[in-house]
XYZ file of C-alpha atoms in Angstrom:
230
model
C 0.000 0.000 0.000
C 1.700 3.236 -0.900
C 1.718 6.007 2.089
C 0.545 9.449 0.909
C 3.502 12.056 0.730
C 2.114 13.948 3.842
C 1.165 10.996 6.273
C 4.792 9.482 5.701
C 6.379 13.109 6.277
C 3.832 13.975 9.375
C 4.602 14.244 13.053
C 3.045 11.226 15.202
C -0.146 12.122 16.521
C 1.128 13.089 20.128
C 3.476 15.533 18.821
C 1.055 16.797 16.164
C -1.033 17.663 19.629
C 1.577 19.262 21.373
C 2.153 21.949 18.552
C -0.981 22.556 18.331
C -1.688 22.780 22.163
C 1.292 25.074 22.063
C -0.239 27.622 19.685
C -3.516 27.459 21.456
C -2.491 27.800 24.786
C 0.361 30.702 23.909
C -0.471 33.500 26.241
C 0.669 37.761 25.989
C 1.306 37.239 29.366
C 1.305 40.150 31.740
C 1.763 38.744 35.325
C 5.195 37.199 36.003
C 6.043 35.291 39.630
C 9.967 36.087 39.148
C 12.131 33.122 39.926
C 15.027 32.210 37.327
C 15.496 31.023 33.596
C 18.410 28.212 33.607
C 20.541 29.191 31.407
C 20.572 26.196 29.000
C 17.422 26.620 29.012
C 17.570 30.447 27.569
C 19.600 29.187 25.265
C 17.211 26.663 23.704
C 14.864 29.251 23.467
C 16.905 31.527 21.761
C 17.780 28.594 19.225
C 14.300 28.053 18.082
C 13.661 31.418 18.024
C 17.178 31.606 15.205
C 16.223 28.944 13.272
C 12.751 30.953 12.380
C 12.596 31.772 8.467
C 13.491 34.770 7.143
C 13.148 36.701 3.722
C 16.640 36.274 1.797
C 17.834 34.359 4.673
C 18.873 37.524 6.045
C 18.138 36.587 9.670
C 17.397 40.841 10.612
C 17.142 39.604 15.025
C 19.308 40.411 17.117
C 18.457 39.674 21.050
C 19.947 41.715 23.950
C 19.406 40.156 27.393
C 18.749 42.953 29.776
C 20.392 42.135 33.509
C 21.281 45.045 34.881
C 18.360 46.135 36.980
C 18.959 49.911 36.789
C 18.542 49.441 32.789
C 15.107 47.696 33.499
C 13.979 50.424 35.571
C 15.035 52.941 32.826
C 12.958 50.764 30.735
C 9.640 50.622 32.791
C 10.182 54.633 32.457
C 9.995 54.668 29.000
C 7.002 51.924 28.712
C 5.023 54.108 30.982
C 5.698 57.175 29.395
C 3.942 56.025 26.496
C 1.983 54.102 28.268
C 0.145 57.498 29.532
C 0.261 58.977 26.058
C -1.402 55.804 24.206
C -3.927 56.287 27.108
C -4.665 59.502 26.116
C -4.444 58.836 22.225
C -7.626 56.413 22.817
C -9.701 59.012 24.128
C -12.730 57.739 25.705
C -10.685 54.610 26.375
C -8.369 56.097 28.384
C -9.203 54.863 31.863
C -10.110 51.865 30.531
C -6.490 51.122 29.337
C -4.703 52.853 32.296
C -5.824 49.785 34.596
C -3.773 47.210 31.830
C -0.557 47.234 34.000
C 2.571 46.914 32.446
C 4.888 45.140 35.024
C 6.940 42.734 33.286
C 9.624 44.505 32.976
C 10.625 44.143 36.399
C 9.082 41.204 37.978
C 9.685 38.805 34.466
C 12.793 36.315 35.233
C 14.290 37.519 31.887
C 13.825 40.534 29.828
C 14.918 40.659 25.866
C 15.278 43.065 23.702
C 14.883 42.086 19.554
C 15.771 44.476 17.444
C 16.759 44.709 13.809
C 20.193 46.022 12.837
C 21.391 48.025 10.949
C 22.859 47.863 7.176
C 19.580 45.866 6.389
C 18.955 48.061 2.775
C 21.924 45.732 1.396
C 18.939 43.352 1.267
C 17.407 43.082 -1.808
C 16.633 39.739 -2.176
C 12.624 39.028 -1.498
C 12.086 43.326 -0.089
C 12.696 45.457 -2.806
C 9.073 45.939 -3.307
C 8.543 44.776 0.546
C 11.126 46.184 2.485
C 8.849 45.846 6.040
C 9.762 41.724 4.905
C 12.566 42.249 8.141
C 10.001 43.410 10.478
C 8.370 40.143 9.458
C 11.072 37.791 9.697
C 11.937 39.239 13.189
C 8.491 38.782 14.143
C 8.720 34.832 13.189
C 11.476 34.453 15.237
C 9.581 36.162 18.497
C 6.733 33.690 17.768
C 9.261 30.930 17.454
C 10.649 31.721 20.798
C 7.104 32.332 22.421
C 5.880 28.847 21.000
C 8.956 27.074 23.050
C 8.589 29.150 25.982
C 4.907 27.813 26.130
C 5.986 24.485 25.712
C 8.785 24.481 28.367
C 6.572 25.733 30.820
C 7.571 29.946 30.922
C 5.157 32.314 30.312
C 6.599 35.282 27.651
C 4.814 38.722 26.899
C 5.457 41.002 23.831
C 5.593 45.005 25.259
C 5.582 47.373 22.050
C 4.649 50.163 23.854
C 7.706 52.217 24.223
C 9.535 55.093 21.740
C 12.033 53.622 20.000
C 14.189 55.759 19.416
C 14.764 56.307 23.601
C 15.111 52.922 24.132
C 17.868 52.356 21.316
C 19.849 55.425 23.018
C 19.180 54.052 26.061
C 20.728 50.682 25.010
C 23.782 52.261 23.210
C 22.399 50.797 19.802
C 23.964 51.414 16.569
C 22.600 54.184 14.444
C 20.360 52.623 11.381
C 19.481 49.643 14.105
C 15.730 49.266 15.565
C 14.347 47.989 18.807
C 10.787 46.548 17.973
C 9.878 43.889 21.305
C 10.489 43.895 25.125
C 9.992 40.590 25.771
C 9.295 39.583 29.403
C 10.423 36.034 30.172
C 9.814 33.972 32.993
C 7.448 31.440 35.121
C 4.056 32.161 35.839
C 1.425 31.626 38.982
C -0.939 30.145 35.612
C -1.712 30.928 32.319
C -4.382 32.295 31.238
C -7.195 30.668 30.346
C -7.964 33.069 27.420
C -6.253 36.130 26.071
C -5.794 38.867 28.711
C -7.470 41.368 26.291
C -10.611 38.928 25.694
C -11.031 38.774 29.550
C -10.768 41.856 30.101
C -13.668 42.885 27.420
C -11.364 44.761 25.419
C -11.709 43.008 21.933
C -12.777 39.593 21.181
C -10.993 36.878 18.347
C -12.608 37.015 15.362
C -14.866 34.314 13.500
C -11.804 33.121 11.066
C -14.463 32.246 8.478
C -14.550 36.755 8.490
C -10.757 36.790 8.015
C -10.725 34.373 4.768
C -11.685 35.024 1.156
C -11.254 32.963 -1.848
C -10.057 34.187 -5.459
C -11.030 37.964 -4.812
C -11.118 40.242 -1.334
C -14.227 40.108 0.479
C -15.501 37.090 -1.115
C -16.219 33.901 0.971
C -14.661 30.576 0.541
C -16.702 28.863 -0.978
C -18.666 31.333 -2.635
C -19.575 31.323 -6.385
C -17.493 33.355 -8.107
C -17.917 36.122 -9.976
C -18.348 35.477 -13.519
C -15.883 35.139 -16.407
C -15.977 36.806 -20.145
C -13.569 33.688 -20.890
């Protein structure tokens, strides 16, 4: 009896589980219980997150691992400076969002910085039309790295809201480089048992069949099509 191509190159059922429990259970976490990240165990966290794909193979991460604690609380500054001005940018939100703590960056185990460097314009290959194709591959590699954390038991939350442009100074970062995620690493009382946001009312995931169209944009799958002069 021949094996199809995919059932002879598939996982075994366990492990097929296990990714997907992974990706299901993957938490923005916000609330961190400190303790410690072994070492070889940072390490194989970091790996999966480098073997991610990127455009070109141009592999645009690059992690700093933040341990000095006067350089987290410079940090938390900066997070909750624009923490207050995203508050305000939401208008009738505002109070809402103030109560969405951001404390991770000083009670996580582990804090990361990714960032792309600089001298990525010398790659063409697969961005001259897409050029944001870094930002992209960068963000693979966070996944990659939040995927494993899940699985090895460590809770990991994504902070975006900071400038930029005072955290690379802060950092000592090379002009033409570009710090995109605080990540907060580090085990957790419990995960959540549905995304923070979700409990807290302030959006909801969306039906997937809304998110995914067939031939044209807007169009259902499954839907006739529309109709052809050829």
């Amino acid at each position: 009896m021949n094996t199809p191509a995919d059932a002879s190159n598939a996982f075994s059922l366990p492990e097929r589980q296990a990714v997907y429990r992974a990706i299901h259970e993957r938490r923005d976490m916000r609330h961190f219980s400190g303790g410690t990240v072994a070492d070889d165990l940072l390490q194989r966290l970091l790996s999966a997150a480098h073997h991610a794909p990127s455009v070109g193979f141009m592999q645009p991460w690059r992690f700093i691992r933040i341990r000095s604690r006067p350089l987290r609380e410079g940090m938390h500054v900066l997070v909750e400076q624009e923490r207050v001005l995203t508050a305000q940018a939401l208008g009738e939100r505002e109070d809402e969002f103030m109560k969405l703590k951001v404390q991770g960056v000083l009670d996580a185990a582990e804090v990361l910085v990714v960032a792309l460097p600089p001298g990525r314009e010398a790659h063409v290959f697969g961005r001259r039309t897409l050029p944001e194709m870094d930002l992209a591959s960068a963000a693979c590699a966070i996944q990659n790295l939040w995927l494993a954390a899940r699985a090895e038991g460590l809770g990991m939350g994504w902070v975006s809201i900071f400038c930029p442009v005072q955290l690379a100074k802060l950092l000592n970062m090379p002009e033409g480089s570009k710090p995109i995620a605080i990540l907060c690493l580090g085990p957790v009382h419990a995960f959540y048992d549905q995304p923070m946001l979700q409990a807290e009312k302030w959006a909801r995931r969306a039906a997937l069949a809304d998110m995914v169209f067939e031939d044209h944009w807007g169009q259902p799958a499954g839907a006739p099509g529309p109709a052809s002069d050829f």
